[in-house]
Amino acid sequence: MQLQKVGVIGAGTMGNGIAHVFARSGYSVTLCDVEQSLLARALDTITINLHREAHKKKISAEDNAAALKRITPVTDRSRLADCDFIVEAATEKFEIKTEIFRDLDRLARPEVILASNTSSISITKLGALTRRPEKVIGMHFFNPVPVMKLVEVIRGLATSQETFSETRNLALKLEKTPVEVNDAPGFVSNRVLMPLLNEAMYVVMEGVATAEAVDEVFKLGMAHPMGPLTLADFIGLDVCLDIMRVMLDGLGDPKYRPCPLLIRMVDAGWLGRKSGRGFYKY
Ligand code: CAA
């Protein structure tokens, strides 16, 4: 079946980026979040980012305007009932995703694939919440979504080959590069990335070097576009902490213990760029 209408749940950083790339590739997008103000902010961000692409001549002014028109913001989740494919990009909490997956399973047509942009929660567990575990899959995008080429496509234990192929093809239509990964805490990206960021935090906590010095080491010595602490602020320190906890819990190895400085900063509400303060001030 030709997919035309895509639902995106969650209009935060990842959700608005996902809506952006689907709309840019010609899909109608129903973007759903709980509050009108969150949707308004997401549409503002998408407008700015699409203009940026038009300004850089990556898309034409007409395509830019058409992409924006393809996005319908809604607060009522039942409006996703006519979608052909749904991506969940809500807050990274299992209880929140539980409620959403149960509800989506009730309201979406039985053949519709339910994908999650989760960065670490088990796809197998999300699938088991539904009556269609073979149609539940991970579709993990990277921030900034319009720029980063990777989509980790994660197979849960019950995910069917058909669901995998369809999701992979969809990623290709978005001009992304899908990489196949099996379900395990943190998948590949965060299993490897988060311990690096966490270790960089230990280095700062122990006074081995400043955040600026650690970031310089990685930018100049390893050609990373952002140093690990700038990247942690960019991802969100609360997100980093949640992912470390999922890996510690799921893999049971103390090497995934979150850095105490990370916990303290999240407790203080220093969540990185989005809150104005993290390892740096914004
Ligand atoms: N939408 C559209 N275009 C955007 C954009 C956005 N949101 N953000 C940046 N761009 C474009 C810019 O217009 C620019 O385009 P040109 O190359 O045509 O000039 C290009 O991207 C680079 O941007 P800038 O020149 O503004 O800045 P930069 O060169 O410093 O790059 C960056 C910014 C792309 C974010 C770069 O610093 C980078 O790649 N950082 C690492 C990001 C990363 O690691 N992301 C993954 C995080 S992990 C994650 O997301 C998953 C998880 O589960 C935690």
mmCIF file of C-alpha atoms and ligand atoms in Angstrom:
data_model
loop_
_atom_site.group_PDB
_atom_site.id
_atom_site.type_symbol
_atom_site.label_atom_id
_atom_site.label_comp_id
_atom_site.label_asym_id
_atom_site.label_seq_id
_atom_site.Cartn_x
_atom_site.Cartn_y
_atom_site.Cartn_z
ATOM 1 C CA MET A 1 0.000 0.000 0.000
ATOM 2 C CA GLN A 2 1.209 3.510 -0.815
ATOM 3 C CA LEU A 3 1.701 5.470 2.403
ATOM 4 C CA GLN A 4 0.361 8.998 2.228
ATOM 5 C CA LYS A 5 -0.588 10.155 5.664
ATOM 6 C CA VAL A 6 1.820 9.938 8.568
ATOM 7 C CA GLY A 7 1.041 10.612 12.221
ATOM 8 C CA VAL A 8 3.678 11.990 14.575
ATOM 9 C CA ILE A 9 3.060 11.980 18.316
ATOM 10 C CA GLY A 10 5.057 14.541 20.265
ATOM 11 C CA ALA A 11 5.981 17.984 18.923
ATOM 12 C CA GLY A 12 9.233 18.413 20.859
ATOM 13 C CA THR A 13 12.699 18.640 19.305
ATOM 14 C CA MET A 14 12.567 15.187 17.730
ATOM 15 C CA GLY A 15 8.852 15.219 16.843
ATOM 16 C CA ASN A 16 9.040 18.528 15.018
ATOM 17 C CA GLY A 17 12.136 17.388 13.125
ATOM 18 C CA ILE A 18 10.397 14.150 12.131
ATOM 19 C CA ALA A 19 7.284 16.050 10.977
ATOM 20 C CA HIS A 20 9.599 18.372 9.008
ATOM 21 C CA VAL A 21 11.322 15.574 7.054
ATOM 22 C CA PHE A 22 8.089 13.687 6.282
ATOM 23 C CA ALA A 23 6.400 16.884 5.045
ATOM 24 C CA ARG A 24 9.495 17.810 3.018
ATOM 25 C CA SER A 25 9.313 14.399 1.307
ATOM 26 C CA GLY A 26 5.680 14.927 0.290
ATOM 27 C CA TYR A 27 3.763 13.109 3.054
ATOM 28 C CA SER A 28 0.745 14.640 4.788
ATOM 29 C CA VAL A 29 1.587 14.845 8.457
ATOM 30 C CA THR A 30 -0.770 14.943 11.430
ATOM 31 C CA LEU A 31 1.335 16.264 14.307
ATOM 32 C CA CYS A 32 -0.180 15.542 17.713
ATOM 33 C CA ASP A 33 0.706 16.887 21.137
ATOM 34 C CA VAL A 34 -1.225 17.536 24.320
ATOM 35 C CA GLU A 35 -1.202 21.341 24.209
ATOM 36 C CA GLN A 36 -1.844 23.903 21.505
ATOM 37 C CA SER A 37 1.106 26.016 22.721
ATOM 38 C CA LEU A 38 3.535 23.104 22.152
ATOM 39 C CA LEU A 39 2.193 22.650 18.624
ATOM 40 C CA ALA A 40 2.473 26.378 17.897
ATOM 41 C CA ARG A 41 6.101 26.343 19.042
ATOM 42 C CA ALA A 42 6.832 23.265 16.912
ATOM 43 C CA LEU A 43 5.328 24.893 13.813
ATOM 44 C CA ASP A 44 7.448 28.010 14.431
ATOM 45 C CA THR A 45 10.582 25.831 14.627
ATOM 46 C CA ILE A 46 9.656 23.906 11.471
ATOM 47 C CA THR A 47 8.985 27.193 9.647
ATOM 48 C CA ILE A 48 12.410 28.562 10.643
ATOM 49 C CA ASN A 49 14.220 25.336 9.686
ATOM 50 C CA LEU A 50 12.414 25.038 6.327
ATOM 51 C CA HIS A 51 13.270 28.680 5.570
ATOM 52 C CA ARG A 52 16.858 27.945 6.452
ATOM 53 C CA GLU A 53 16.840 25.118 3.895
ATOM 54 C CA ALA A 54 15.176 27.327 1.273
ATOM 55 C CA HIS A 55 17.740 30.062 1.976
ATOM 56 C CA LYS A 56 20.559 27.519 1.475
ATOM 57 C CA LYS A 57 18.800 26.462 -1.782
ATOM 58 C CA LYS A 58 18.350 22.895 -0.510
ATOM 59 C CA ILE A 59 14.631 23.215 -1.336
ATOM 60 C CA SER A 60 12.716 25.723 -3.469
ATOM 61 C CA ALA A 61 10.495 28.437 -1.959
ATOM 62 C CA GLU A 62 7.420 26.646 -3.436
ATOM 63 C CA ASP A 63 8.389 23.278 -1.908
ATOM 64 C CA ASN A 64 9.020 25.025 1.392
ATOM 65 C CA ALA A 65 5.502 26.562 1.410
ATOM 66 C CA ALA A 66 3.930 23.270 0.274
ATOM 67 C CA ALA A 67 5.733 21.297 3.006
ATOM 68 C CA LEU A 68 4.419 23.611 5.710
ATOM 69 C CA LYS A 69 0.849 23.275 4.396
ATOM 70 C CA ARG A 70 1.089 19.476 4.616
ATOM 71 C CA ILE A 71 1.388 19.582 8.435
ATOM 72 C CA THR A 72 -1.833 19.543 10.451
ATOM 73 C CA PRO A 73 -1.382 20.186 14.177
ATOM 74 C CA VAL A 74 -3.897 18.406 16.445
ATOM 75 C CA THR A 75 -4.380 17.927 20.177
ATOM 76 C CA ASP A 76 -6.996 15.198 19.781
ATOM 77 C CA ARG A 77 -5.189 11.873 19.319
ATOM 78 C CA SER A 78 -8.197 10.264 17.644
ATOM 79 C CA ARG A 79 -7.393 12.451 14.590
ATOM 80 C CA LEU A 80 -4.553 9.973 13.897
ATOM 81 C CA ALA A 81 -7.122 7.276 13.069
ATOM 82 C CA ASP A 82 -6.777 7.813 9.304
ATOM 83 C CA CYS A 83 -2.946 7.703 9.274
ATOM 84 C CA ASP A 84 -1.100 5.032 7.259
ATOM 85 C CA PHE A 85 2.011 5.022 9.470
ATOM 86 C CA ILE A 86 2.556 6.488 12.953
ATOM 87 C CA VAL A 87 5.792 7.547 14.635
ATOM 88 C CA GLU A 88 5.754 8.112 18.380
ATOM 89 C CA ALA A 89 8.260 10.713 19.605
ATOM 90 C CA ALA A 90 6.843 11.497 23.034
ATOM 91 C CA THR A 91 8.733 11.903 26.310
ATOM 92 C CA GLU A 92 11.230 9.128 27.015
ATOM 93 C CA LYS A 93 9.233 7.543 29.871
ATOM 94 C CA PHE A 94 7.918 3.998 29.655
ATOM 95 C CA GLU A 95 4.621 4.873 31.450
ATOM 96 C CA ILE A 96 3.909 7.644 28.946
ATOM 97 C CA LYS A 97 4.719 5.417 25.982
ATOM 98 C CA THR A 98 2.593 2.595 27.477
ATOM 99 C CA GLU A 99 -0.485 4.781 27.467
ATOM 100 C CA ILE A 100 0.227 6.027 23.943
ATOM 101 C CA PHE A 101 0.884 2.587 22.411
ATOM 102 C CA ARG A 102 -2.254 1.085 23.954
ATOM 103 C CA ASP A 103 -4.293 4.001 22.642
ATOM 104 C CA LEU A 104 -2.707 3.907 19.175
ATOM 105 C CA ASP A 105 -3.366 0.183 18.961
ATOM 106 C CA ARG A 106 -7.060 0.920 19.620
ATOM 107 C CA LEU A 107 -7.409 3.779 17.179
ATOM 108 C CA ALA A 108 -5.147 2.957 14.204
ATOM 109 C CA ARG A 109 -6.226 0.520 11.478
ATOM 110 C CA PRO A 110 -4.887 -2.997 12.183
ATOM 111 C CA GLU A 111 -2.423 -2.918 9.255
ATOM 112 C CA VAL A 112 -0.797 0.364 10.347
ATOM 113 C CA ILE A 113 2.822 0.207 11.566
ATOM 114 C CA LEU A 114 3.473 1.860 14.931
ATOM 115 C CA ALA A 115 7.066 3.104 15.068
ATOM 116 C CA SER A 116 8.804 4.579 18.079
ATOM 117 C CA ASN A 117 11.590 7.138 17.985
ATOM 118 C CA THR A 118 12.644 5.965 21.448
ATOM 119 C CA SER A 119 16.363 6.320 22.074
ATOM 120 C CA SER A 120 16.632 3.356 24.432
ATOM 121 C CA ILE A 121 13.321 1.826 25.534
ATOM 122 C CA SER A 122 12.739 -1.788 24.460
ATOM 123 C CA ILE A 123 10.840 -2.103 21.174
ATOM 124 C CA THR A 124 9.904 -5.661 22.186
ATOM 125 C CA LYS A 125 8.214 -4.289 25.328
ATOM 126 C CA LEU A 126 6.377 -1.586 23.365
ATOM 127 C CA GLY A 127 5.193 -4.224 20.887
ATOM 128 C CA ALA A 128 3.915 -6.451 23.703
ATOM 129 C CA LEU A 129 1.585 -3.626 24.816
ATOM 130 C CA THR A 130 -0.327 -3.981 21.547
ATOM 131 C CA ARG A 131 -2.261 -6.624 19.632
ATOM 132 C CA ARG A 132 0.100 -6.062 16.689
ATOM 133 C CA PRO A 133 3.648 -6.670 18.010
ATOM 134 C CA GLU A 134 4.716 -7.697 14.488
ATOM 135 C CA LYS A 135 3.867 -4.153 13.370
ATOM 136 C CA VAL A 136 5.821 -2.332 16.092
ATOM 137 C CA ILE A 137 9.336 -1.139 15.258
ATOM 138 C CA GLY A 138 11.982 1.386 16.299
ATOM 139 C CA MET A 139 12.646 4.297 13.934
ATOM 140 C CA HIS A 140 15.336 6.262 15.713
ATOM 141 C CA PHE A 141 16.173 9.665 14.218
ATOM 142 C CA PHE A 142 19.024 11.974 15.251
ATOM 143 C CA ASN A 143 19.014 15.638 16.215
ATOM 144 C CA PRO A 144 18.875 17.873 14.165
ATOM 145 C CA VAL A 145 16.581 15.531 12.234
ATOM 146 C CA PRO A 146 16.559 17.540 8.972
ATOM 147 C CA VAL A 147 20.377 17.323 8.859
ATOM 148 C CA MET A 148 21.455 13.970 10.309
ATOM 149 C CA LYS A 149 21.414 11.158 7.751
ATOM 150 C CA LEU A 150 21.042 8.187 10.078
ATOM 151 C CA VAL A 151 17.885 6.321 11.030
ATOM 152 C CA GLU A 152 18.465 3.331 13.312
ATOM 153 C CA VAL A 153 15.744 0.833 12.388
ATOM 154 C CA ILE A 154 15.245 -1.441 15.369
ATOM 155 C CA ARG A 155 13.619 -4.842 15.206
ATOM 156 C CA GLY A 156 11.772 -5.978 18.309
ATOM 157 C CA LEU A 157 11.659 -9.717 18.933
ATOM 158 C CA ALA A 158 8.253 -9.961 17.221
ATOM 159 C CA THR A 159 8.765 -7.357 14.460
ATOM 160 C CA SER A 160 7.982 -8.901 11.060
ATOM 161 C CA GLN A 161 10.244 -8.745 8.006
ATOM 162 C CA GLU A 162 7.455 -6.900 6.171
ATOM 163 C CA THR A 163 7.337 -4.188 8.859
ATOM 164 C CA PHE A 164 11.112 -3.908 8.782
ATOM 165 C CA SER A 165 11.226 -3.589 4.963
ATOM 166 C CA GLU A 166 8.449 -1.013 4.875
ATOM 167 C CA THR A 167 10.101 1.124 7.562
ATOM 168 C CA ARG A 168 13.486 0.849 5.907
ATOM 169 C CA ASN A 169 11.999 1.936 2.551
ATOM 170 C CA LEU A 170 10.266 4.826 4.240
ATOM 171 C CA ALA A 171 13.579 6.016 5.716
ATOM 172 C CA LEU A 172 15.078 5.885 2.207
ATOM 173 C CA LYS A 173 12.175 7.991 0.873
ATOM 174 C CA LEU A 174 13.072 10.581 3.526
ATOM 175 C CA GLU A 175 16.596 10.579 2.033
ATOM 176 C CA LYS A 176 17.980 9.029 5.198
ATOM 177 C CA THR A 177 20.291 6.049 5.540
ATOM 178 C CA PRO A 178 18.639 3.259 7.528
ATOM 179 C CA VAL A 179 20.873 0.993 9.613
ATOM 180 C CA GLU A 180 19.440 -2.279 10.924
ATOM 181 C CA VAL A 181 19.846 -2.937 14.624
ATOM 182 C CA ASN A 182 18.392 -5.556 16.961
ATOM 183 C CA ASP A 183 16.593 -4.599 20.135
ATOM 184 C CA ALA A 184 18.915 -4.106 23.129
ATOM 185 C CA PRO A 185 19.115 -1.279 25.699
ATOM 186 C CA GLY A 186 20.510 1.859 24.011
ATOM 187 C CA PHE A 187 20.539 0.061 20.619
ATOM 188 C CA VAL A 188 23.906 0.835 18.979
ATOM 189 C CA SER A 189 23.980 4.644 18.950
ATOM 190 C CA ASN A 190 23.366 5.306 22.617
ATOM 191 C CA ARG A 191 25.030 2.120 23.873
ATOM 192 C CA VAL A 192 28.282 3.567 22.553
ATOM 193 C CA LEU A 193 27.665 7.321 22.694
ATOM 194 C CA MET A 194 26.246 7.710 26.205
ATOM 195 C CA PRO A 195 29.147 6.049 28.075
ATOM 196 C CA LEU A 196 31.440 8.508 26.251
ATOM 197 C CA LEU A 197 29.383 11.511 27.378
ATOM 198 C CA ASN A 198 29.026 10.059 30.891
ATOM 199 C CA GLU A 199 32.798 9.528 31.138
ATOM 200 C CA ALA A 200 33.417 13.103 29.968
ATOM 201 C CA MET A 201 31.193 14.219 32.874
ATOM 202 C CA TYR A 202 33.260 12.145 35.341
ATOM 203 C CA VAL A 203 36.386 13.859 33.997
ATOM 204 C CA VAL A 204 34.846 17.274 34.738
ATOM 205 C CA MET A 205 33.508 16.142 38.141
ATOM 206 C CA GLU A 206 36.923 14.822 39.179
ATOM 207 C CA GLY A 207 38.618 18.061 38.129
ATOM 208 C CA VAL A 208 40.774 16.356 35.489
ATOM 209 C CA ALA A 209 39.842 19.105 33.005
ATOM 210 C CA THR A 210 37.198 21.760 32.380
ATOM 211 C CA ALA A 211 34.223 21.129 30.112
ATOM 212 C CA GLU A 212 35.817 23.471 27.552
ATOM 213 C CA ALA A 213 39.085 21.505 27.636
ATOM 214 C CA VAL A 214 37.342 18.127 27.244
ATOM 215 C CA ASP A 215 35.362 19.472 24.281
ATOM 216 C CA GLU A 216 38.505 20.881 22.645
ATOM 217 C CA VAL A 217 40.174 17.459 22.933
ATOM 218 C CA PHE A 218 37.355 15.794 21.016
ATOM 219 C CA LYS A 219 36.843 18.554 18.445
ATOM 220 C CA LEU A 220 40.511 18.984 17.590
ATOM 221 C CA GLY A 221 41.857 15.526 18.350
ATOM 222 C CA MET A 222 39.053 13.351 17.029
ATOM 223 C CA ALA A 223 37.276 15.709 14.605
ATOM 224 C CA HIS A 224 33.931 15.479 16.418
ATOM 225 C CA PRO A 225 31.660 18.341 15.274
ATOM 226 C CA MET A 226 30.753 19.014 18.913
ATOM 227 C CA GLY A 227 32.657 18.054 22.045
ATOM 228 C CA PRO A 228 30.919 15.526 24.338
ATOM 229 C CA LEU A 229 29.713 18.096 26.888
ATOM 230 C CA THR A 230 28.360 20.466 24.233
ATOM 231 C CA LEU A 231 26.660 17.426 22.723
ATOM 232 C CA ALA A 232 25.222 16.351 26.093
ATOM 233 C CA ASP A 233 23.776 19.883 26.535
ATOM 234 C CA PHE A 234 22.393 19.696 22.979
ATOM 235 C CA ILE A 235 20.723 16.302 23.561
ATOM 236 C CA GLY A 236 19.418 17.343 27.008
ATOM 237 C CA LEU A 237 20.942 16.207 30.297
ATOM 238 C CA ASP A 238 17.629 14.703 31.432
ATOM 239 C CA VAL A 239 17.560 12.602 28.249
ATOM 240 C CA CYS A 240 21.177 11.485 28.840
ATOM 241 C CA LEU A 241 20.310 10.492 32.417
ATOM 242 C CA ASP A 242 17.200 8.573 31.367
ATOM 243 C CA ILE A 243 19.210 6.644 28.762
ATOM 244 C CA MET A 244 22.009 5.782 31.237
ATOM 245 C CA ARG A 245 19.375 4.497 33.658
ATOM 246 C CA VAL A 246 17.692 2.353 30.992
ATOM 247 C CA MET A 247 21.097 0.833 30.121
ATOM 248 C CA LEU A 248 22.093 0.285 33.760
ATOM 249 C CA ASP A 249 18.755 -1.350 34.445
ATOM 250 C CA GLY A 250 18.607 -3.378 31.217
ATOM 251 C CA LEU A 251 22.235 -4.504 31.003
ATOM 252 C CA GLY A 252 22.949 -4.697 34.746
ATOM 253 C CA ASP A 253 26.584 -3.684 34.342
ATOM 254 C CA PRO A 254 27.871 -0.959 36.717
ATOM 255 C CA LYS A 255 29.824 0.587 33.858
ATOM 256 C CA TYR A 256 26.542 2.269 32.884
ATOM 257 C CA ARG A 257 26.217 4.020 36.291
ATOM 258 C CA PRO A 258 25.183 7.637 35.605
ATOM 259 C CA CYS A 259 27.780 10.206 36.672
ATOM 260 C CA PRO A 260 26.746 11.790 40.018
ATOM 261 C CA LEU A 261 27.376 15.250 38.542
ATOM 262 C CA LEU A 262 24.823 14.478 35.799
ATOM 263 C CA ILE A 263 22.239 13.488 38.433
ATOM 264 C CA ARG A 264 22.901 16.660 40.445
ATOM 265 C CA MET A 265 22.604 18.892 37.395
ATOM 266 C CA VAL A 266 19.300 17.315 36.358
ATOM 267 C CA ASP A 267 18.029 17.698 39.958
ATOM 268 C CA ALA A 268 18.918 21.397 39.736
ATOM 269 C CA GLY A 269 16.929 21.764 36.508
ATOM 270 C CA TRP A 270 20.123 22.355 34.499
ATOM 271 C CA LEU A 271 19.029 20.347 31.493
ATOM 272 C CA GLY A 272 21.367 21.821 28.887
ATOM 273 C CA ARG A 273 20.567 24.105 25.998
ATOM 274 C CA LYS A 274 16.776 23.861 26.349
ATOM 275 C CA SER A 275 16.791 25.173 29.955
ATOM 276 C CA GLY A 276 19.472 27.818 29.361
ATOM 277 C CA ARG A 277 22.052 26.068 31.515
ATOM 278 C CA GLY A 278 23.965 22.816 31.453
ATOM 279 C CA PHE A 279 27.718 22.388 31.202
ATOM 280 C CA TYR A 280 27.531 25.788 29.474
ATOM 281 C CA LYS A 281 25.237 28.819 29.817
ATOM 282 C CA TYR A 282 23.040 29.708 26.837
HETATM 283 N N1 CAA B 1 17.152 22.190 10.325
HETATM 284 C C1 CAA B 1 17.642 22.331 9.082
HETATM 285 N N2 CAA B 1 18.958 22.583 8.823
HETATM 286 C C2 CAA B 1 19.784 22.713 9.885
HETATM 287 C C3 CAA B 1 19.341 22.574 11.209
HETATM 288 C C4 CAA B 1 17.963 22.296 11.412
HETATM 289 N N3 CAA B 1 17.446 22.122 12.628
HETATM 290 N N4 CAA B 1 20.392 22.732 12.039
HETATM 291 C C5 CAA B 1 21.464 22.969 11.272
HETATM 292 N N5 CAA B 1 21.110 22.946 9.973
HETATM 293 C C6 CAA B 1 21.993 23.082 8.806
HETATM 294 C C7 CAA B 1 22.594 24.446 8.664
HETATM 295 O O1 CAA B 1 21.765 25.303 7.917
HETATM 296 C C8 CAA B 1 23.894 24.150 7.935
HETATM 297 O O2 CAA B 1 23.648 23.974 6.550
HETATM 298 P P1 CAA B 1 24.843 24.125 5.444
HETATM 299 O O3 CAA B 1 25.774 22.961 5.684
HETATM 300 O O4 CAA B 1 24.144 24.038 4.141
HETATM 301 O O5 CAA B 1 25.480 25.441 5.732
HETATM 302 C C9 CAA B 1 24.313 22.802 8.510
HETATM 303 O O6 CAA B 1 23.115 22.207 9.021
HETATM 304 C C10 CAA B 1 25.330 22.951 9.603
HETATM 305 O O7 CAA B 1 24.803 23.857 10.571
HETATM 306 P P2 CAA B 1 25.585 25.148 11.128
HETATM 307 O O8 CAA B 1 26.518 25.691 10.082
HETATM 308 O O9 CAA B 1 24.579 26.053 11.733
HETATM 309 O O10 CAA B 1 26.398 24.623 12.363
HETATM 310 P P3 CAA B 1 27.480 23.479 12.475
HETATM 311 O O11 CAA B 1 28.311 23.344 11.266
HETATM 312 O O12 CAA B 1 28.081 23.758 13.785
HETATM 313 O O13 CAA B 1 26.576 22.154 12.570
HETATM 314 C C11 CAA B 1 25.358 20.511 13.729
HETATM 315 C C12 CAA B 1 25.562 21.993 13.520
HETATM 316 C C13 CAA B 1 24.802 19.886 12.441
HETATM 317 C C14 CAA B 1 24.340 20.364 14.831
HETATM 318 C C15 CAA B 1 26.758 19.866 14.100
HETATM 319 O O14 CAA B 1 27.325 20.556 15.170
HETATM 320 C C16 CAA B 1 26.654 18.417 14.450
HETATM 321 O O15 CAA B 1 26.586 17.547 13.585
HETATM 322 N N6 CAA B 1 26.657 18.104 15.781
HETATM 323 C C17 CAA B 1 26.537 16.757 16.285
HETATM 324 C C18 CAA B 1 25.078 16.411 16.343
HETATM 325 C C19 CAA B 1 24.843 15.025 16.866
HETATM 326 O O16 CAA B 1 25.739 14.285 17.247
HETATM 327 N N7 CAA B 1 23.554 14.659 16.896
HETATM 328 C C20 CAA B 1 23.155 13.388 17.416
HETATM 329 C C21 CAA B 1 22.717 13.558 18.829
HETATM 330 S S1 CAA B 1 22.198 12.032 19.523
HETATM 331 C C22 CAA B 1 20.571 11.920 19.108
HETATM 332 O O17 CAA B 1 19.980 12.781 18.518
HETATM 333 C C23 CAA B 1 19.868 10.662 19.443
HETATM 334 C C24 CAA B 1 19.677 10.280 20.819
HETATM 335 O O18 CAA B 1 19.049 9.267 20.994
HETATM 336 C C25 CAA B 1 20.161 11.002 21.990
#
